[in-house]
Coordinates of C-alpha atoms in Angstrom, one line a residue:
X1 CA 56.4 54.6 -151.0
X2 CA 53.6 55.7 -153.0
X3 CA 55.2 59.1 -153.9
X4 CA 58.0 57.3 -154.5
X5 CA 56.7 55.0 -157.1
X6 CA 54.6 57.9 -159.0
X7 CA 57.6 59.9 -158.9
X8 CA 59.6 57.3 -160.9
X9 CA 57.2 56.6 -163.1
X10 CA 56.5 59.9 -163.8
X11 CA 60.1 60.4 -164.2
X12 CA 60.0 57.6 -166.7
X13 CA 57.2 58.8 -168.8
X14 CA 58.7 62.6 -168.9
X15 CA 62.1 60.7 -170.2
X16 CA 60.9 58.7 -172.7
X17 CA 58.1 61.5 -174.2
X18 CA 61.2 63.6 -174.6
X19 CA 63.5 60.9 -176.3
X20 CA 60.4 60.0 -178.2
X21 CA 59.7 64.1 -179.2
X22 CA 63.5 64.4 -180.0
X23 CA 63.6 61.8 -182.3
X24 CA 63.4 63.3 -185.6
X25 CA 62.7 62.1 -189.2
X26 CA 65.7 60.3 -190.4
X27 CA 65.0 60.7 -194.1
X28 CA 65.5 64.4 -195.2
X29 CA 63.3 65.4 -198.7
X30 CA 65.3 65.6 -201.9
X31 CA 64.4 68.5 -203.9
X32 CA 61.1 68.9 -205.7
X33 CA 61.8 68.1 -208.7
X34 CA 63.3 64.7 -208.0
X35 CA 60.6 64.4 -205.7
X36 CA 58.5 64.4 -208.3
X37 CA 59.8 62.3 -210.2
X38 CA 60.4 59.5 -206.9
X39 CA 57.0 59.6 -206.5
X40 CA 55.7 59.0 -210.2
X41 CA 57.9 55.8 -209.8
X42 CA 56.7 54.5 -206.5
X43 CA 53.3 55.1 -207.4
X44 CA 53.2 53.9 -210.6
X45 CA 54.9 50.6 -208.8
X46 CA 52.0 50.7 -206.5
X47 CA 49.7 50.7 -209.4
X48 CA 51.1 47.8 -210.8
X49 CA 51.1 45.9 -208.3
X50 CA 47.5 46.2 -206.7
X51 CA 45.3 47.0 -209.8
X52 CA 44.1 43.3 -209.9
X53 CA 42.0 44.7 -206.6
X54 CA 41.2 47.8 -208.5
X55 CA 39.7 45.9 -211.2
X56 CA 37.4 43.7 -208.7
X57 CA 36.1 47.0 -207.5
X58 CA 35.3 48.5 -210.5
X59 CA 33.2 45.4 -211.7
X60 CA 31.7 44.8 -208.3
X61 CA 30.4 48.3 -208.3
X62 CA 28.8 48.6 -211.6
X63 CA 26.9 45.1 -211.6
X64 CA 23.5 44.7 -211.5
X65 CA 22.3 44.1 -208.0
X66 CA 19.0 42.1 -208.9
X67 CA 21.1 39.7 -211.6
X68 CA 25.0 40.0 -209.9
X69 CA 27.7 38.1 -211.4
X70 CA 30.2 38.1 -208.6
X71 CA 29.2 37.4 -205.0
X72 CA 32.3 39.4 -203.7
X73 CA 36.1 39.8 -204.6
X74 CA 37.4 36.2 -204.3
X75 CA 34.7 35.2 -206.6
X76 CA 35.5 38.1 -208.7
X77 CA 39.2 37.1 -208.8
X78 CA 38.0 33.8 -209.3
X79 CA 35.6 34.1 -212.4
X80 CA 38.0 36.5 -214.1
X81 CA 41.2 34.3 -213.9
X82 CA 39.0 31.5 -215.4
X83 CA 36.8 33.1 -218.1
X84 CA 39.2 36.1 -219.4
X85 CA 43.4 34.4 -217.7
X86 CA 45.6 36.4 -215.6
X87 CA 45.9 39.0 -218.1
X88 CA 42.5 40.4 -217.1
X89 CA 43.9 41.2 -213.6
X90 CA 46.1 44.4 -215.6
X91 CA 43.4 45.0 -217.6
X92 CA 43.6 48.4 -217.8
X93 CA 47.4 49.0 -216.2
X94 CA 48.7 51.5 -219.3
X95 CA 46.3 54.0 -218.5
X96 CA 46.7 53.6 -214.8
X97 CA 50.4 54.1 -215.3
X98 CA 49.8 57.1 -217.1
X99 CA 47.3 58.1 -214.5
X100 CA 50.0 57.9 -212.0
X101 CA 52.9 59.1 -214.1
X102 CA 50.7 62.3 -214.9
X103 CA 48.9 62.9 -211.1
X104 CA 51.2 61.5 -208.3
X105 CA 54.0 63.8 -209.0
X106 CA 51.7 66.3 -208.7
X107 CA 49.6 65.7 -205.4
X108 CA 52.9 63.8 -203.8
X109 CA 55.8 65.2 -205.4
X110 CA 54.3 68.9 -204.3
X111 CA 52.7 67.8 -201.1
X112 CA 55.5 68.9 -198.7
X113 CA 56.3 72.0 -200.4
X114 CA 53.0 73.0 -200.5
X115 CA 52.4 72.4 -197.1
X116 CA 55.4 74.1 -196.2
X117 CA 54.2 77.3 -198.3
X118 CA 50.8 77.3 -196.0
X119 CA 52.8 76.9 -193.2
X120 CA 55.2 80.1 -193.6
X121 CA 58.2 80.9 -191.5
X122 CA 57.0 79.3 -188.9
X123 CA 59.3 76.8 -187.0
X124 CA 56.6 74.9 -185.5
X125 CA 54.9 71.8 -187.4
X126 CA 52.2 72.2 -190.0
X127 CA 48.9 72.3 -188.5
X128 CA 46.4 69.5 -189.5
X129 CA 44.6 72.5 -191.3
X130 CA 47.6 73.5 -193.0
X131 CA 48.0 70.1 -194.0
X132 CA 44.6 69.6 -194.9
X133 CA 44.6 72.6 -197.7
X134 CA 47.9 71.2 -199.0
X135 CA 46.3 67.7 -199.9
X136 CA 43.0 69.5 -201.4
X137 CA 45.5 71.8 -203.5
X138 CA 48.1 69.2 -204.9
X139 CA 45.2 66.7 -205.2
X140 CA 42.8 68.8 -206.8
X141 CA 45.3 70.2 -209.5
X142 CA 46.7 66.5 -210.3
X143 CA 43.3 65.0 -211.1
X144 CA 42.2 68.4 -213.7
X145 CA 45.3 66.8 -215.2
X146 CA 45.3 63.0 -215.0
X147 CA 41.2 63.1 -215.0
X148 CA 41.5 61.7 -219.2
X149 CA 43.4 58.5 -217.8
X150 CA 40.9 57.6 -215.2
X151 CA 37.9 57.5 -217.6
X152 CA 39.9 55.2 -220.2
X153 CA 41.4 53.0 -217.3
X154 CA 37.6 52.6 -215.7
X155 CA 36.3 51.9 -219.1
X156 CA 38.5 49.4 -219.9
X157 CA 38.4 47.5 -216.6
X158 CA 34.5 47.4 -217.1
X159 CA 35.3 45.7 -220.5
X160 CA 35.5 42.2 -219.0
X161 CA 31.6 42.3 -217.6
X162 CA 30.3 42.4 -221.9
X163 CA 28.4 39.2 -222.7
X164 CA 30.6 36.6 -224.6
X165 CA 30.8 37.4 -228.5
X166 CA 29.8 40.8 -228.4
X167 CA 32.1 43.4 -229.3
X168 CA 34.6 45.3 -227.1
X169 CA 34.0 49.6 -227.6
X170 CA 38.1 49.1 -227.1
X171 CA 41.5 47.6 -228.2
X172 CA 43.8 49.3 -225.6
X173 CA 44.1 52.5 -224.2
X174 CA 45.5 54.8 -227.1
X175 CA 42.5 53.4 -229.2
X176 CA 40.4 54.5 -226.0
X177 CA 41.6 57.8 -226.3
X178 CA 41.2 57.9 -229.9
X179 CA 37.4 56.8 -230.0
X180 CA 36.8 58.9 -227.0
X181 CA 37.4 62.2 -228.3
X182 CA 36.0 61.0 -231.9
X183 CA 32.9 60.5 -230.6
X184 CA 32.4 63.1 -227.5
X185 CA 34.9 65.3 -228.2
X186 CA 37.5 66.6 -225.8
X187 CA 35.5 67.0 -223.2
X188 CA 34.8 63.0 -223.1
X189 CA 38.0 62.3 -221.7
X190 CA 36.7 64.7 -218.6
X191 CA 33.8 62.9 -218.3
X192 CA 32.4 62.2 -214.5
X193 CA 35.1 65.1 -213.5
X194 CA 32.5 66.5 -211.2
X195 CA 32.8 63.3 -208.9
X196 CA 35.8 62.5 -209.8
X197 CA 37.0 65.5 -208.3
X198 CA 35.4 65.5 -205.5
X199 CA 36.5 61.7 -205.1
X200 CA 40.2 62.7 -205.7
X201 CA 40.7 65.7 -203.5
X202 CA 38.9 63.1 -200.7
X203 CA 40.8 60.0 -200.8
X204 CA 43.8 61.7 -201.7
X205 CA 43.8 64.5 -199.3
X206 CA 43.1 62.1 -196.4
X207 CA 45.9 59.6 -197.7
X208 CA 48.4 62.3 -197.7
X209 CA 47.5 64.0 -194.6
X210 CA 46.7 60.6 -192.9
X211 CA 50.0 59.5 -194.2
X212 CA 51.8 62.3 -192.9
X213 CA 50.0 62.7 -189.7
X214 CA 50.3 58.8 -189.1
X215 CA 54.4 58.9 -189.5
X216 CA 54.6 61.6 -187.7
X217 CA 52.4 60.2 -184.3
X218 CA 54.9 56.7 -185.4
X219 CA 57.8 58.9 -185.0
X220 CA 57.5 61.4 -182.1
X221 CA 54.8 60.0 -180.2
X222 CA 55.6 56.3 -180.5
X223 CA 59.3 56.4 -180.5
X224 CA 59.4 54.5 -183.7
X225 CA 62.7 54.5 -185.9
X226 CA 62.3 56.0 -189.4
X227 CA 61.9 52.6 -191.2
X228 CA 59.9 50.1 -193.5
X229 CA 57.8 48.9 -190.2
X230 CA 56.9 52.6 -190.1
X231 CA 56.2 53.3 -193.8
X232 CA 53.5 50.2 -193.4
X233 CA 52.0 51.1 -190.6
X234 CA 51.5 55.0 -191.8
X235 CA 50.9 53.6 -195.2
X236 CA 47.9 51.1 -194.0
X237 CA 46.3 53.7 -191.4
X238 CA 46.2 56.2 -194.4
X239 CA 44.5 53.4 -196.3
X240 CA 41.8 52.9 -193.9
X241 CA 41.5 56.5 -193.3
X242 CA 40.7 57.2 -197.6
X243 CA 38.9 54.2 -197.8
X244 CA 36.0 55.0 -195.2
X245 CA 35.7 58.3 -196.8
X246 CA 36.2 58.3 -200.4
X247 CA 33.9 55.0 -200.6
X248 CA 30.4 57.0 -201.6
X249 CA 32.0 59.1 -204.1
X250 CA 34.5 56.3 -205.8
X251 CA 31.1 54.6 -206.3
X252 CA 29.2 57.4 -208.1
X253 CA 32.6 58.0 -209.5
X254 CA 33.0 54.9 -211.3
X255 CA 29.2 54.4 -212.5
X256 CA 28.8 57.9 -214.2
X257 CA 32.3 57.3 -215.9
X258 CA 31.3 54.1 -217.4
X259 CA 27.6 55.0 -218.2
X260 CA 26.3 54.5 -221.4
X261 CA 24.1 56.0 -223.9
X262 CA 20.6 54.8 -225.7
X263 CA 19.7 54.8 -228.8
X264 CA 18.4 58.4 -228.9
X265 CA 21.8 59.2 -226.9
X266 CA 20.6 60.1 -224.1
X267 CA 22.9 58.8 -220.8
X268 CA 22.1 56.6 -218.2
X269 CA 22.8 59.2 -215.5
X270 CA 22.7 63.1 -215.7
X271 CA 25.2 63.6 -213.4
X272 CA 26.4 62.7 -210.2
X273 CA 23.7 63.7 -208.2
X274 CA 21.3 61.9 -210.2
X275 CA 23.2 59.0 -210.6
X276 CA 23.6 59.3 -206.6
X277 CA 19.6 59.9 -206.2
X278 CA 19.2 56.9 -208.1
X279 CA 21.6 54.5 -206.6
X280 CA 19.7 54.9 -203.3
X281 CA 16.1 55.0 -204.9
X282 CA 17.4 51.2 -206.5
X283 CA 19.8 50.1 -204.0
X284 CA 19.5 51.6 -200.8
X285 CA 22.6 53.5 -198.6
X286 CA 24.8 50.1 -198.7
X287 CA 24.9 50.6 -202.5
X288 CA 27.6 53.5 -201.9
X289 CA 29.9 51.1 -200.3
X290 CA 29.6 48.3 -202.9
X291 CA 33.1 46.8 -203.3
X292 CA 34.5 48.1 -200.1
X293 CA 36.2 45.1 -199.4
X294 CA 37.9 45.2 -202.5
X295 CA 38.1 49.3 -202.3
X296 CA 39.8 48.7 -199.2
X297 CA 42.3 45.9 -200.1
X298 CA 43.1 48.4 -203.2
X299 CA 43.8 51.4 -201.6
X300 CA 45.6 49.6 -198.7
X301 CA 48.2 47.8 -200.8
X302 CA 48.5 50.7 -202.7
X303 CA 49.5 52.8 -200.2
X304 CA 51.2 50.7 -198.1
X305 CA 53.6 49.5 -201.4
X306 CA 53.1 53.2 -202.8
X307 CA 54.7 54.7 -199.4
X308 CA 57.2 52.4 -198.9
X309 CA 58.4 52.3 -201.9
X310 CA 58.4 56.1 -202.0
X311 CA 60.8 56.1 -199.1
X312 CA 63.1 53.5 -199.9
X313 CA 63.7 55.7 -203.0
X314 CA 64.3 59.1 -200.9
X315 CA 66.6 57.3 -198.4
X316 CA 68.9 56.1 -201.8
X317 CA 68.5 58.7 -203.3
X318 CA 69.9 60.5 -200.2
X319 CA 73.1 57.7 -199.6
X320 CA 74.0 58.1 -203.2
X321 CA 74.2 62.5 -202.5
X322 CA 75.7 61.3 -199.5
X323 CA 73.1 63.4 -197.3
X324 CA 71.2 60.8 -195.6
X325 CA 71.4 60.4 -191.7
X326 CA 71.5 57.1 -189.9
X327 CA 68.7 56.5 -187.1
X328 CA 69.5 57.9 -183.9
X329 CA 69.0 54.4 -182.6
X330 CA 72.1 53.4 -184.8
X331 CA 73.9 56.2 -183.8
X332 CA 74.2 55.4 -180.2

């Protein structure tokens, strides 16, 4: 009886592992270029809607520890709404949109293709290796571009902590970019690219190989169908997955972006390591994860509304060419 019983449910497992392992990705990738383009549009979507968290996290981490003005991000939300209106929520949205418009095309649109160049002729998945140095690659080059946009978007987000009366160093992001360069030069709008980079090729390697390794496990492992319940799950475990990681340097990121200078001109921080050295001199280890609640619900919406989106878009994109499948499970 026993032999029996294992048998069938070893039977059972073997059946459904191989139903599971047959059932391929439903939505096959457009070509690169409209790719690209898909995913400039689905992130800048994402941006949209999730910078209010974004904004939270930048003034959560650069307040003062001993004299804080927010207790955490309700309060954050809270205060802002009430001292500065909604409108203080996209604070900053133009030159996140350009952010995205310039840098997801880039580290999403040339993900796959990427991958599949480290992968060569072979038939057999991309390893997690292969994967990996396709996320540093696409990642890395999109931020040397976008890097400008993230130093005017943090700036102006941190706009909202000045004292009331006293005068804002911006009105909008093209005079941002105009003051910038007139009075650091060109290599202002790179300013922090040190840990920015480092910050970039982090989060966003892990969210596009969590991402991919997450639908994939969804798909073949799981048994799940190709659709929205599995672009939010893949899309919230690569959240997680960036936002444990990138945390540290997102901090040090944001603080060294939005230093300022003294009177003599002198900045507040010599670079990242310093500004890293003295973080944990002032603040201790927990400093580096300041505003990971917020970080968290940031980078979480945004890649769960980022992803989905993204897919929705491939899949008509594919029924308008005519060239998308249906799920095997509608096939039956």
């Amino acid at each position: 009886y026993q032999r029996r019983v294992h048998g069938t449910v070893l039977n059972r497992i073997i059946e459904c592992s191989s139903r599971a392992m047959s059932s391929k990705p439903a939505t096959p990738p457009p070509p690169p270029l409209v790719l690209m383009a898909l995913s400039g549009a689905a992130a800048s979507w994402g941006e949209f809607c999730t910078i209010p968290f974004d904004t939270a996290k930048v003034r959560l981490q650069i307040q003062d520890k001993a004299n804080p003005t927010y207790s955490g991000v309700g309060d954050c939300l809270t205060k802002m709404y009430k001292q500065e209106g909604l409108k203080s929520y996209w604070r900053g949205v133009s030159a996140g949109i350009q952010r995205q418009c310039a840098f997801a095309p880039i580290r999403i649109g040339l993900y796959e293709p990427v991958r599949n160049f480290y992968a060569g002729d072979s038939k057999a998945d991309p390893t997690i290796l292969q994967r990996i140095a396709a996320g540093l690659t696409t990642s890395a080059i999109g931020i040397t571009v976008a890097s400008p946009t993230d130093v005017v978007k943090v700036r102006l987000q941190a706009e909202g902590r000045l004292p009331e009366g006293a005068t804002r160093r911006y009105n909008g992001a093209i005079d941002a970019y105009k003051k910038i360069v007139r009075s650091e030069g060109v290599a202002g709008l790179w300013t922090g690219y040190g840990p920015n980079l480092l910050r970039n090729c982090i989060v966003n390697a892990t969210e596009l190989v969590a991402y991919d390794q997450s639908k994939q496990f969804y798909l073949h492992t799981v048994g799940m169908p190709d659709n929205i319940l599995t672009h939010f799950a893949s899309g919230l475990s690569a959240g997680l997955a960036a936002t444990l990681l990138g945390s540290p340097v997102d901090v040090v990121k944001t603080r060294v972006m939005n230093a300022r200078k003294d009177a003599n001109g002198v900045p507040e921080y010599k670079g990242p390591v310093d500004c890293a050295m003295k973080m944990l001199k002032a603040d201790g280890p927990l400093a580096f994860y300041k505003g990971f609640i917020p970080n968290f619900a940031r980078i979480g919406s945004w890649n769960i509304v980022a992803w989905v989106t993204l897919e929705q878009l491939k899949q008509a994109y594919n029924r308008h060419n005519g060239t998308c499948q249906k799920p095997r499970e509608r096939q039956a």
